[in-house]
Tab-separated table of C-alpha atoms in Angstrom:
chain	number	residue	atom	x	y	z
A	1	MET	CA	0.040	0.418	0.025
A	2	VAL	CA	2.982	2.312	1.022
A	3	SER	CA	4.338	1.624	-2.474
A	4	LEU	CA	1.822	2.487	-4.319
A	5	LYS	CA	1.319	5.432	-2.583
A	6	ARG	CA	4.336	6.676	-3.171
A	7	ALA	CA	4.320	5.358	-6.695
A	8	LEU	CA	1.480	7.678	-7.530
A	9	LEU	CA	3.051	10.274	-5.531
A	10	PHE	CA	6.106	10.145	-7.862
A	11	PHE	CA	4.245	10.324	-11.351
A	12	THR	CA	2.152	13.398	-9.656
A	13	VAL	CA	5.215	15.426	-8.590
A	14	ILE	CA	6.513	14.708	-12.830
A	15	PHE	CA	2.806	15.236	-14.074
A	16	PHE	CA	3.329	18.480	-12.616
A	17	ALA	CA	7.008	19.129	-13.221
A	18	VAL	CA	6.519	18.558	-16.822
A	19	ALA	CA	3.367	20.057	-18.066
A	20	PRO	CA	4.536	23.611	-17.688
A	21	PHE	CA	7.115	22.596	-20.537
A	22	THR	CA	4.334	20.750	-22.813
A	23	ALA	CA	2.158	23.885	-22.701
A	24	LEU	CA	4.450	26.430	-23.305
A	25	ARG	CA	5.723	23.929	-26.186
A	26	ALA	CA	1.932	23.797	-27.660
A	27	ALA	CA	1.827	27.418	-27.260
A	28	GLU	CA	5.474	27.618	-28.877
A	29	GLU	CA	3.878	25.248	-31.454
A	30	ALA	CA	0.728	27.600	-32.090
A	31	HIS	CA	2.162	30.834	-32.545
A	32	HIS	CA	4.981	29.371	-35.310
A	33	GLU	CA	1.613	28.277	-37.165
A	34	GLU	CA	-0.608	31.804	-36.621
A	35	ALA	CA	2.930	33.290	-37.595
A	36	SER	CA	3.797	30.929	-40.697
A	37	LYS	CA	-0.668	31.183	-41.592
A	38	SER	CA	-0.237	35.558	-41.195
A	39	GLN	CA	3.352	35.181	-43.169
A	40	ALA	CA	1.303	33.022	-46.110
A	41	GLU	CA	-1.344	35.083	-46.218
A	42	GLU	CA	1.379	38.361	-46.826
A	43	ILE	CA	3.441	36.570	-49.483
A	44	GLN	CA	-0.374	35.598	-51.468
A	45	GLU	CA	-1.096	39.359	-51.124
A	46	TYR	CA	1.847	39.919	-52.204
A	47	SER	CA	1.825	37.808	-55.616
A	48	GLN	CA	-1.242	38.944	-56.468
A	49	HIS	CA	-0.096	42.621	-55.768
A	50	HIS	CA	2.873	41.201	-58.676
A	51	LEU	CA	0.036	40.033	-61.306
A	52	GLU	CA	-1.862	43.097	-61.262
A	53	ASP	CA	-1.578	45.764	-62.958
A	54	ASP	CA	-0.518	49.048	-60.675
A	55	TYR	CA	0.378	52.860	-60.698
A	56	TYR	CA	3.157	52.449	-59.156
A	57	PHE	CA	6.001	50.878	-60.263
A	58	SER	CA	7.253	49.072	-57.212
A	59	LEU	CA	10.592	47.503	-57.130
A	60	PHE	CA	10.310	46.119	-53.629
A	61	THR	CA	8.953	46.753	-50.362
A	62	ASP	CA	10.361	47.686	-47.120
A	63	LYS	CA	7.048	46.487	-44.297
A	64	LYS	CA	9.333	46.811	-41.471
A	65	ALA	CA	10.256	50.595	-42.203
A	66	GLY	CA	6.791	51.054	-44.094
A	67	LYS	CA	8.668	52.130	-47.726
A	68	HIS	CA	8.159	51.256	-51.249
A	69	TYR	CA	11.167	52.367	-53.666
A	70	GLY	CA	10.338	52.784	-57.050
A	71	PHE	CA	8.819	55.654	-58.539
A	72	PRO	CA	5.099	56.951	-59.456
A	73	LEU	CA	3.866	57.271	-62.852
A	74	PRO	CA	1.481	59.884	-64.301
A	75	VAL	CA	-2.013	59.554	-63.727
A	76	ILE	CA	-4.313	60.920	-66.900
A	77	LEU	CA	-7.765	60.997	-66.083
A	78	ILE	CA	-10.827	62.810	-68.100
A	79	ASP	CA	-13.510	63.868	-65.902
A	80	GLY	CA	-14.828	67.144	-66.448
A	81	GLY	CA	-11.550	67.668	-68.517
A	82	LEU	CA	-7.982	66.570	-68.710
A	83	GLN	CA	-6.333	65.568	-64.734
A	84	VAL	CA	-2.838	65.091	-64.803
A	85	PHE	CA	-0.556	64.409	-61.498
A	86	SER	CA	1.627	61.883	-59.950
A	87	SER	CA	0.394	58.642	-58.656
A	88	GLY	CA	2.369	59.197	-55.832
A	89	GLU	CA	-0.192	61.554	-54.151
A	90	PHE	CA	-2.438	58.190	-53.646
A	91	HIS	CA	0.365	57.495	-51.241
A	92	HIS	CA	-0.413	53.927	-52.116
A	93	GLY	CA	-4.008	54.472	-51.722
A	94	GLU	CA	-3.725	56.318	-48.407
A	95	SER	CA	-4.214	59.910	-49.269
A	96	VAL	CA	-7.178	61.346	-51.817
A	97	VAL	CA	-6.032	63.716	-53.949
A	98	GLU	CA	-8.416	66.785	-55.452
A	99	LYS	CA	-7.672	67.762	-58.145
A	100	ASN	CA	-9.827	71.125	-59.498
A	101	GLY	CA	-12.933	70.629	-57.084
A	102	GLN	CA	-12.829	66.296	-58.336
A	103	PHE	CA	-11.794	63.726	-55.562
A	104	TYR	CA	-9.963	60.424	-56.361
A	105	LYS	CA	-9.048	57.356	-54.226
A	106	LEU	CA	-7.210	54.236	-54.666
A	107	HIS	CA	-8.850	51.177	-54.229
A	108	HIS	CA	-7.580	47.832	-55.126
A	109	GLY	CA	-6.103	49.409	-58.459
A	110	LYS	CA	-8.955	51.146	-59.376
A	111	ILE	CA	-9.443	55.238	-58.970
A	112	TYR	CA	-13.006	55.616	-58.112
A	113	LYS	CA	-14.422	59.419	-57.444
A	114	THR	CA	-15.205	60.368	-54.237
A	115	ASP	CA	-15.588	62.966	-51.834
A	116	ALA	CA	-13.413	64.786	-49.160
A	117	ALA	CA	-13.352	62.198	-46.907
A	118	GLY	CA	-12.700	59.231	-49.520
A	119	THR	CA	-15.988	56.814	-48.537
A	120	LEU	CA	-16.358	54.223	-51.305
A	121	THR	CA	-19.244	52.424	-51.186
A	122	PHE	CA	-19.385	49.084	-51.433
A	123	ASP	CA	-22.284	46.275	-52.713
A	124	GLU	CA	-22.906	43.048	-50.812
A	125	HIS	CA	-19.499	41.303	-52.875
A	126	HIS	CA	-17.960	44.170	-51.588
A	127	HIS	CA	-16.709	45.709	-55.008
A	128	ALA	CA	-16.914	49.060	-55.010
A	129	THR	CA	-19.691	51.346	-56.484
A	130	ASN	CA	-18.477	54.730	-57.274
A	131	ALA	CA	-18.159	56.272	-60.629
A	132	LYS	CA	-14.641	55.599	-62.037
A	133	PRO	CA	-13.382	58.502	-64.415
A	134	LEU	CA	-12.334	57.623	-68.211
A	135	ASP	CA	-9.028	56.195	-67.424
A	136	PHE	CA	-5.940	57.033	-69.988
A	137	SER	CA	-2.935	56.349	-67.260
A	138	ILE	CA	0.316	55.366	-68.051
A	139	THR	CA	0.471	51.888	-65.670
A	140	LYS	CA	3.218	49.478	-65.041
A	141	ASN	CA	1.814	47.592	-67.989
A	142	VAL	CA	2.052	50.489	-70.337
A	143	VAL	CA	5.202	51.198	-69.856
A	144	GLY	CA	6.002	47.458	-69.537
A	145	LEU	CA	4.626	48.037	-73.454
A	146	PHE	CA	7.110	51.198	-73.796
A	147	LEU	CA	9.627	49.393	-73.157
A	148	ALA	CA	8.893	46.495	-75.752
A	149	ALA	CA	8.550	48.787	-78.451
A	150	ALA	CA	11.265	50.392	-78.347
A	151	LEU	CA	13.373	47.194	-78.075
A	152	LEU	CA	11.786	46.358	-80.550
A	153	PHE	CA	12.114	49.706	-82.585
A	154	TRP	CA	16.077	48.924	-82.552
A	155	GLY	CA	16.161	45.841	-83.361
A	156	PHE	CA	14.030	46.269	-86.389
A	157	ILE	CA	15.924	49.173	-87.253
A	158	SER	CA	19.065	47.615	-87.047
A	159	LEU	CA	18.402	44.854	-89.351
A	160	ALA	CA	16.451	47.159	-91.933
A	161	GLY	CA	19.878	49.376	-91.595
A	162	THR	CA	22.009	45.900	-93.057
A	163	TYR	CA	19.808	45.107	-95.212
A	164	LYS	CA	19.973	48.860	-97.100
A	165	LYS	CA	23.866	47.996	-97.331
A	166	GLY	CA	22.599	45.173	-99.953
A	167	PRO	CA	21.244	41.637	-100.662
A	168	ASN	CA	24.257	39.599	-99.513
A	169	ALA	CA	24.756	42.078	-96.377
A	170	LEU	CA	25.261	39.838	-92.815
A	171	PRO	CA	23.084	41.152	-89.987
A	172	LYS	CA	24.906	42.201	-87.090
A	173	GLY	CA	24.454	42.789	-83.332
A	174	MET	CA	20.432	42.591	-82.906
A	175	GLY	CA	19.882	42.317	-86.620
A	176	ARG	CA	22.057	38.588	-86.434
A	177	ALA	CA	19.546	37.011	-83.774
A	178	LEU	CA	16.365	38.338	-85.471
A	179	GLU	CA	16.841	37.485	-88.909
A	180	PRO	CA	16.692	33.954	-87.983
A	181	LEU	CA	13.070	34.597	-85.895
A	182	VAL	CA	11.818	36.563	-89.274
A	183	LEU	CA	12.678	33.581	-91.622
A	184	TYR	CA	11.278	31.311	-89.182
A	185	VAL	CA	7.596	33.284	-89.071
A	186	ARG	CA	7.335	33.577	-92.351
A	187	ASP	CA	8.818	29.924	-93.778
A	188	GLU	CA	7.087	27.493	-91.010
A	189	MET	CA	3.927	29.936	-90.165
A	190	ALA	CA	2.773	32.373	-92.659
A	191	MET	CA	3.566	30.473	-96.687
A	192	PRO	CA	2.571	27.214	-95.353
A	193	ASN	CA	-1.311	28.598	-93.427
A	194	ILE	CA	-1.491	31.382	-95.741
A	195	GLY	CA	-0.432	30.916	-99.196
A	196	HIS	CA	0.688	32.920	-101.798
A	197	ARG	CA	-0.984	36.329	-100.079
A	198	TYR	CA	1.328	35.671	-96.568
A	199	LYS	CA	2.702	38.881	-97.465
A	200	GLU	CA	0.506	41.085	-96.707
A	201	PHE	CA	0.070	39.667	-93.388
A	202	MET	CA	3.630	39.383	-92.360
A	203	PRO	CA	3.507	42.607	-90.492
A	204	TYR	CA	0.679	41.717	-88.124
A	205	LEU	CA	2.307	37.882	-87.971
A	206	LEU	CA	6.072	39.813	-86.890
A	207	SER	CA	4.438	42.267	-84.401
A	208	VAL	CA	2.484	39.954	-82.727
A	209	PHE	CA	5.119	37.900	-82.651
A	210	PHE	CA	7.633	39.468	-81.494
A	211	LEU	CA	6.090	41.291	-79.037
A	212	ILE	CA	4.637	38.562	-76.902
A	213	PHE	CA	7.560	37.123	-77.212
A	214	VAL	CA	9.583	40.060	-75.740
A	215	LEU	CA	7.104	40.594	-73.283
A	216	ASN	CA	6.655	37.343	-72.041
A	217	LEU	CA	10.918	37.664	-71.418
A	218	LEU	CA	10.531	40.864	-70.350
A	219	GLY	CA	7.910	39.070	-67.013
A	220	LEU	CA	10.859	36.998	-65.965
A	221	THR	CA	13.130	39.765	-65.208
A	222	PRO	CA	13.415	41.067	-61.987
A	223	LEU	CA	11.359	44.205	-63.116
A	224	GLY	CA	8.464	42.298	-62.375
A	225	PHE	CA	6.523	42.861	-65.618
A	226	ASN	CA	3.595	41.358	-66.118
A	227	VAL	CA	1.903	41.860	-69.526
A	228	THR	CA	0.644	39.059	-71.250
A	229	GLY	CA	-0.399	37.731	-67.947
A	230	ASN	CA	-3.187	40.745	-68.139
A	231	ILE	CA	-6.140	39.939	-69.783
A	232	SER	CA	-7.108	43.173	-71.413
A	233	VAL	CA	-3.968	43.038	-73.202
A	234	THR	CA	-4.228	39.191	-74.608
A	235	LEU	CA	-8.057	40.585	-75.002
A	236	CYS	CA	-6.770	43.251	-77.583
A	237	LEU	CA	-3.948	41.132	-79.358
A	238	ALA	CA	-6.391	38.248	-79.644
A	239	LEU	CA	-9.402	40.936	-81.249
A	240	PHE	CA	-6.598	42.279	-83.490
A	241	THR	CA	-5.986	38.964	-85.298
A	242	PHE	CA	-10.614	38.600	-85.073
A	243	LEU	CA	-10.876	41.593	-87.167
A	244	ILE	CA	-8.225	40.891	-89.462
A	245	THR	CA	-9.571	37.291	-90.187
A	246	ASN	CA	-13.014	38.718	-90.812
A	247	PHE	CA	-12.149	41.934	-92.899
A	248	LYS	CA	-10.061	39.937	-95.582
A	249	ALA	CA	-12.214	36.877	-95.431
A	250	ASN	CA	-13.343	36.481	-98.573
A	251	LYS	CA	-17.198	35.039	-99.954
A	252	ASP	CA	-16.273	31.703	-100.122
A	253	TYR	CA	-15.369	31.998	-96.107
A	254	TRP	CA	-18.739	33.528	-95.539
A	255	LYS	CA	-20.528	30.664	-98.043
A	256	HIS	CA	-18.804	28.027	-95.585
A	257	ILE	CA	-20.423	29.469	-92.635
A	258	PHE	CA	-23.960	31.116	-93.355
A	259	TRP	CA	-24.936	28.820	-96.251
A	260	MET	CA	-22.305	25.330	-96.497
A	261	PRO	CA	-21.757	24.089	-99.851
A	262	GLY	CA	-22.347	19.514	-99.841
A	263	VAL	CA	-23.973	19.439	-96.861
A	264	PRO	CA	-28.230	18.972	-97.279
A	265	VAL	CA	-29.933	21.651	-96.734
A	266	PRO	CA	-31.845	20.747	-93.560
A	267	PHE	CA	-28.426	20.413	-91.947
A	268	LYS	CA	-26.800	24.176	-93.010
A	269	PHE	CA	-29.614	25.323	-90.825
A	270	VAL	CA	-28.028	23.635	-87.978
A	271	LEU	CA	-24.296	24.210	-88.747
A	272	ALA	CA	-24.981	27.845	-89.404
A	273	PRO	CA	-25.170	28.833	-85.531
A	274	ILE	CA	-22.626	26.642	-85.225
A	275	GLU	CA	-20.004	28.318	-87.651
A	276	VAL	CA	-21.028	31.197	-86.329
A	277	LEU	CA	-20.064	30.579	-82.900
A	278	GLY	CA	-16.972	29.589	-84.406
A	279	MET	CA	-15.758	32.594	-84.992
A	280	PHE	CA	-16.020	34.304	-81.767
A	281	THR	CA	-14.473	31.126	-79.696
A	282	LYS	CA	-11.330	31.107	-82.095
A	283	PRO	CA	-10.160	34.701	-80.765
A	284	PHE	CA	-11.537	33.623	-77.470
A	285	SER	CA	-8.998	30.686	-77.202
A	286	LEU	CA	-5.819	32.635	-77.487
A	287	MET	CA	-7.089	35.491	-75.563
A	288	LEU	CA	-7.274	33.002	-72.866
A	289	ARG	CA	-4.426	30.337	-73.798
A	290	LEU	CA	-1.999	33.171	-73.618
A	291	PHE	CA	-3.441	34.981	-70.184
A	292	ALA	CA	-3.454	31.777	-67.950
A	293	ASN	CA	-0.072	30.232	-69.646
A	294	ILE	CA	2.036	32.812	-68.314
A	295	THR	CA	-0.376	33.857	-65.598
A	296	ALA	CA	0.067	30.247	-64.248
A	297	GLY	CA	3.681	30.307	-64.724
A	298	HIS	CA	4.420	33.607	-62.523
A	299	SER	CA	2.400	32.274	-59.755
A	300	VAL	CA	4.511	29.272	-59.597
A	301	VAL	CA	7.489	31.110	-60.222
A	302	MET	CA	6.028	33.446	-56.608
A	303	GLY	CA	5.446	30.097	-54.725
A	304	LEU	CA	8.136	29.003	-55.302
A	305	ILE	CA	10.444	31.690	-54.131
A	306	ALA	CA	8.213	31.347	-51.135
A	307	ILE	CA	9.746	28.701	-50.023
A	308	VAL	CA	12.380	30.429	-48.342
A	309	TYR	CA	10.035	31.976	-46.002
A	310	LEU	CA	7.891	29.368	-45.476
A	311	PHE	CA	9.978	26.517	-44.690
A	312	GLN	CA	12.744	27.778	-42.547
A	313	GLN	CA	11.438	26.221	-40.075
A	314	GLN	CA	11.083	23.067	-41.468
A	315	LEU	CA	14.360	22.861	-43.730
A	316	THR	CA	16.178	25.548	-41.670
A	317	VAL	CA	17.419	28.871	-43.833
A	318	PRO	CA	19.857	27.135	-45.914
A	319	GLY	CA	18.354	24.364	-46.950
A	320	SER	CA	15.598	26.429	-47.539
A	321	ILE	CA	17.429	28.767	-49.952
A	322	GLY	CA	18.744	26.316	-51.817
A	323	VAL	CA	15.346	24.025	-52.459
A	324	SER	CA	13.900	27.341	-53.653
A	325	LEU	CA	16.748	28.391	-55.719
A	326	VAL	CA	17.205	25.090	-57.423
A	327	LEU	CA	13.647	24.647	-58.000
A	328	THR	CA	13.056	28.497	-60.044
A	329	LEU	CA	15.990	27.919	-61.749
A	330	ILE	CA	14.673	25.511	-62.950
A	331	LEU	CA	10.888	26.449	-63.541
A	332	THR	CA	12.854	29.985	-64.904
A	333	PHE	CA	14.646	27.455	-67.696
A	334	LEU	CA	11.739	26.235	-68.803
A	335	GLU	CA	9.798	29.559	-68.391
A	336	LEU	CA	12.066	31.007	-71.671
A	337	LEU	CA	10.730	28.199	-73.430
A	338	VAL	CA	7.273	28.575	-72.348
A	339	ALA	CA	8.106	32.459	-73.687
A	340	PHE	CA	8.982	31.490	-77.073
A	341	LEU	CA	6.496	28.496	-77.081
A	342	GLN	CA	3.323	30.941	-76.545
A	343	ALA	CA	4.414	33.241	-78.893
A	344	PHE	CA	4.983	30.848	-81.547
A	345	ILE	CA	1.293	29.242	-80.581
A	346	PHE	CA	-0.627	32.608	-81.366
A	347	THR	CA	1.280	33.516	-84.008
A	348	MET	CA	0.839	30.059	-85.792
A	349	LEU	CA	-2.928	29.746	-85.261
A	350	SER	CA	-3.462	33.921	-86.210
A	351	SER	CA	-2.088	32.511	-89.320
A	352	LEU	CA	-4.173	29.215	-89.731
A	353	PHE	CA	-7.255	31.723	-88.777
A	354	ILE	CA	-6.304	34.257	-91.684
A	355	GLY	CA	-5.072	31.282	-93.893
A	356	MET	CA	-8.894	29.817	-93.707
A	357	ALA	CA	-10.493	33.079	-94.062
A	358	VAL	CA	-8.084	33.777	-97.139
A	359	GLU	CA	-8.081	30.141	-99.163
A	360	GLU	CA	-10.047	30.277	-102.349
A	361	HIS	CA	-12.105	26.878	-103.001
A	362	ALA	CA	-11.908	25.219	-105.377
A	363	HIS	CA	-15.882	24.669	-106.846
A	364	HIS	CA	-16.684	21.633	-108.840
């Protein structure tokens, strides 16, 4: 009996001695879990911000110091006249800007008209319902487009200067890299898909191929561009293909859409709506494919970089840096291939759609 009491007393002492350390360990784990959750939300917010367009060209942000490193871009609004000012006046959405008696507030990457207090009204989905002015601002994506255009002008002016010297002159510098790609677009896309009228559409095909390719490459730089991952940009490119295809289409193209030859009359009424729908699904697929692939690539790269911050406890700091570095490098090389592949696919399909529209059918 005495031994049993001693044993119970012993276990009681051990339990109360160990309990504080167990509770402390549980509290530490809960704290780490809460910190990791907060850090994951912060990383997700940062990744989302990277994918979106911005009125401020941010290079990086020091949240502890509350400082943003970069430069503001010009805001150009039409609202009862022309309103031009620096996006820095918004102070990253914290301030209301007053111009000529009009008040503007930046909220989730959009500019809304408001009052002096910056009041915003929201619907049941927490979307701002305030009126928005006509916005022609120079945003980060517009800067990316200007930079890509400048690079293309520089490269092609160099290539054109070489050809002026004579038909046998060899390109130098940037022209040496551009010439094989120009010949590739002509010989592998335009001529096989369009036929003898290929020269008519070469300016557009070359423009769209090199624009997408250069923008995709700029998106892999530390500057953080995501122009082709913006649905508005891919919509505009797909719309150009749609307009060129339909405005240049011959009568045979329209005949095959609305009154397909060689098909029984009852089936013509069934096929016509399907063909009309196909006119719109083709550019829609162009728009969505480019947007989705580029956005997905940027999201995965950002996720791999986040390994450095999210798995420091499990992998240690050197381990998390090493894993993140290796995986990010591998994916970046893959993204270089995707940058070319998406430009190739968009241009190839555009030439195919144009070729179908201008094809001369043999009538028997």
